[in-house]
Short mmCIF file of C-alpha atoms in Angstrom, two decimals:
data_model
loop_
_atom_site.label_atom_id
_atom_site.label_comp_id
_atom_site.label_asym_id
_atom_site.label_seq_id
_atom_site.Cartn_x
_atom_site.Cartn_y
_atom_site.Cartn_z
CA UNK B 26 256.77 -91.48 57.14
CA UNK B 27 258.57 -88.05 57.91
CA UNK B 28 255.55 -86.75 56.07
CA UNK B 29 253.04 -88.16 58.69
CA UNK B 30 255.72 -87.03 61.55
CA UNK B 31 255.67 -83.67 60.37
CA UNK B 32 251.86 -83.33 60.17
CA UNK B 33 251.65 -85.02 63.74
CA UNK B 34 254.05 -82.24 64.58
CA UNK B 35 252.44 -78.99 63.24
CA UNK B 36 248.81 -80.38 64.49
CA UNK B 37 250.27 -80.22 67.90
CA UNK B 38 252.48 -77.22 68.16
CA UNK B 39 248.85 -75.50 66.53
CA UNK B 40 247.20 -77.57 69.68
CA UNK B 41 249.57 -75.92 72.24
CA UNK B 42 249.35 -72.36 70.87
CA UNK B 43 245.92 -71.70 70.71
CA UNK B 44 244.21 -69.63 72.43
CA UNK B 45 242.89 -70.74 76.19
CA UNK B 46 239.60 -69.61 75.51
CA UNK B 47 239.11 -72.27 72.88
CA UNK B 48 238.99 -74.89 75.89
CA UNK B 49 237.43 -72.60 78.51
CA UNK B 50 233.72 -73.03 77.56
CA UNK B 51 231.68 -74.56 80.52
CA UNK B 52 228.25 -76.12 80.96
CA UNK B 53 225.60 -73.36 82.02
CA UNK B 54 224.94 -75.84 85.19
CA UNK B 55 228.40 -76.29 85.89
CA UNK B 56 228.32 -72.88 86.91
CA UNK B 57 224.86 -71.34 87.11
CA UNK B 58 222.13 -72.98 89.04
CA UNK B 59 218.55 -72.93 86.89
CA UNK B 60 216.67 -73.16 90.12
CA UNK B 61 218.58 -70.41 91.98
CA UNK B 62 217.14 -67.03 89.97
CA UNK B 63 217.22 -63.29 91.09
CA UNK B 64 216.09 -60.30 89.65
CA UNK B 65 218.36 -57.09 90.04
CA UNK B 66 218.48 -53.43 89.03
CA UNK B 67 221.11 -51.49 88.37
CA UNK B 68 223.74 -49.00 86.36
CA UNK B 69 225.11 -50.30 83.63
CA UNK B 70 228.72 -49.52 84.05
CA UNK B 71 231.27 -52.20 81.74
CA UNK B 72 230.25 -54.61 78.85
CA UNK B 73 232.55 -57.50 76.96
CA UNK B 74 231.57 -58.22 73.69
CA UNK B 75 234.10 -61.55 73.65
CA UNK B 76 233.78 -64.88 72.33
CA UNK B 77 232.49 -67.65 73.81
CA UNK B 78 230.04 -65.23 75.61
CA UNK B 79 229.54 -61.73 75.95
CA UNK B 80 228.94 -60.20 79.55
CA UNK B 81 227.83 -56.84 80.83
CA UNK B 82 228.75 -55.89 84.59
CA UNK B 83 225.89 -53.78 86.50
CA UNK B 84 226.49 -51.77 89.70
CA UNK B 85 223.86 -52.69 92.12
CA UNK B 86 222.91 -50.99 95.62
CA UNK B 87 221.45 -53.24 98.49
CA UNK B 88 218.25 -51.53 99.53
CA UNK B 89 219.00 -52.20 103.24
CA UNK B 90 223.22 -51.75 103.72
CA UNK B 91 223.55 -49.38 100.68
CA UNK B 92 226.15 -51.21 99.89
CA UNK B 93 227.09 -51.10 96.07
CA UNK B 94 228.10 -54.39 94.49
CA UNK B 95 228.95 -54.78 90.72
CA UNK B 96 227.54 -57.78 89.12
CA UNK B 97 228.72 -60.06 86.00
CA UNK B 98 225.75 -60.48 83.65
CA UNK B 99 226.38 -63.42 81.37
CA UNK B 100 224.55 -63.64 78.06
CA UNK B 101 225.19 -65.65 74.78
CA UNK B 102 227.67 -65.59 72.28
CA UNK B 103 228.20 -62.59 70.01
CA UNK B 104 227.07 -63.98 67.23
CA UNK B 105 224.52 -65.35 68.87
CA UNK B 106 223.22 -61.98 70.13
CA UNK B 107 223.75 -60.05 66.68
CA UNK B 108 221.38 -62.64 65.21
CA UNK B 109 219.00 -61.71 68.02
CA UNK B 110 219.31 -57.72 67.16
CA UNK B 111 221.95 -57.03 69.71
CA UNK B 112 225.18 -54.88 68.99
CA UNK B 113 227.87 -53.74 71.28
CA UNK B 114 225.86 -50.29 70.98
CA UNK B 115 222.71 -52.02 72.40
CA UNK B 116 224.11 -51.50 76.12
CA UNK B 117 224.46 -48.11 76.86
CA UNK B 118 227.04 -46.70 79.86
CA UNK B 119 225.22 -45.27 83.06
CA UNK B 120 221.48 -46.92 81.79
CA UNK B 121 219.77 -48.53 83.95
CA UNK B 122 219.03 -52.37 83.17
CA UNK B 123 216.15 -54.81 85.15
CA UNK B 124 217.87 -58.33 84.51
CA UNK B 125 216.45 -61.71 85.78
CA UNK B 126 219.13 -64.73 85.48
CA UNK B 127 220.21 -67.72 87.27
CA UNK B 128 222.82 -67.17 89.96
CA UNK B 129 226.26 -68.69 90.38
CA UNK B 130 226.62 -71.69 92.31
CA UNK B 131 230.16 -70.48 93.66
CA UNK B 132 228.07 -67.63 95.11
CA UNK B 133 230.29 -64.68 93.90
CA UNK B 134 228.19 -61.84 92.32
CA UNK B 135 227.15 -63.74 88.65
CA UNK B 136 224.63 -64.39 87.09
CA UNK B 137 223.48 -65.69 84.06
CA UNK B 138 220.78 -63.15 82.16
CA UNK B 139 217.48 -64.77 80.52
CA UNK B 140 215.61 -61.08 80.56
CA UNK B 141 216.89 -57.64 80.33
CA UNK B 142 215.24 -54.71 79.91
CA UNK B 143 215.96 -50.65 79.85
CA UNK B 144 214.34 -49.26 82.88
CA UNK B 145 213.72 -45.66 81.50
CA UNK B 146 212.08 -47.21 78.36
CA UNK B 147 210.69 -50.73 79.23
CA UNK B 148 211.96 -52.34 76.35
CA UNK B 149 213.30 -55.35 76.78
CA UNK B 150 216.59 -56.06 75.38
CA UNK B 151 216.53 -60.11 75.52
CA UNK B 152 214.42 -62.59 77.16
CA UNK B 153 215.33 -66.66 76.47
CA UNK B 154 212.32 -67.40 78.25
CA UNK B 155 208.63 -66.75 77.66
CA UNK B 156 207.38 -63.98 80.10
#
């Protein structure tokens, strides 16, 4: 009996110290919208190789304002993306990056990428989607 008490103990002090992120992992449409896609251009200025997903953040200019807006870029996990070819070295700082993706429904400046590709070069990075 204290045995079993004990166990039922450590199991949840281990449930109530790990980390947030282990519960944080969403449904693509609970927060993207499939139907709702843009395509964007622009410098490639942070990226977050973290678990569950990685994310790179472009700074895009509105044609018509000029107005420079930094956008989220979410992609898969980085595991996921290693065993696609991808490395933390794959996005370089100040390159510029074409990405298509499904937008956020909250409407901030997210999206989620399904093609990326180096402007100067053409190659594309990653593409979930047949093109």
């Amino acid at each position: 009996m204290k045995l079993c008490r004990f166990i039922n103990t450590a199991l949840l002090a281990l449930l109530f110290t790990s980390s947030p992120l282990t519960f944080s992992h969403h449904a693509f449409t609970a927060q993207y919208d499939a139907e709702a896609r843009t395509a964007l251009t622009g410098v490639l200025v942070k990226v977050e190789w973290l678990n569950p997903h990685a994310y790179f953040y472009l700074d895009v200019e509105d044609p018509e304002t000029g107005e420079v807006t930094t956008w989220a870029c979410e992609l898969g996990s980085p595991v996921s993306m290693l065993r696609q070819g991808w490395t933390r070295e794959s996005l370089v700082l100040g390159e510029i990056f074409e990405v298509e993706g499904a937008l956020a429904r909250d409407g901030s400046a997210s999206m989620n990428a399904s093609r990326v590709v180096i402007e100067s070069t053409g190659v594309r990075l990653f593409s979930r989607r047949q093109d």
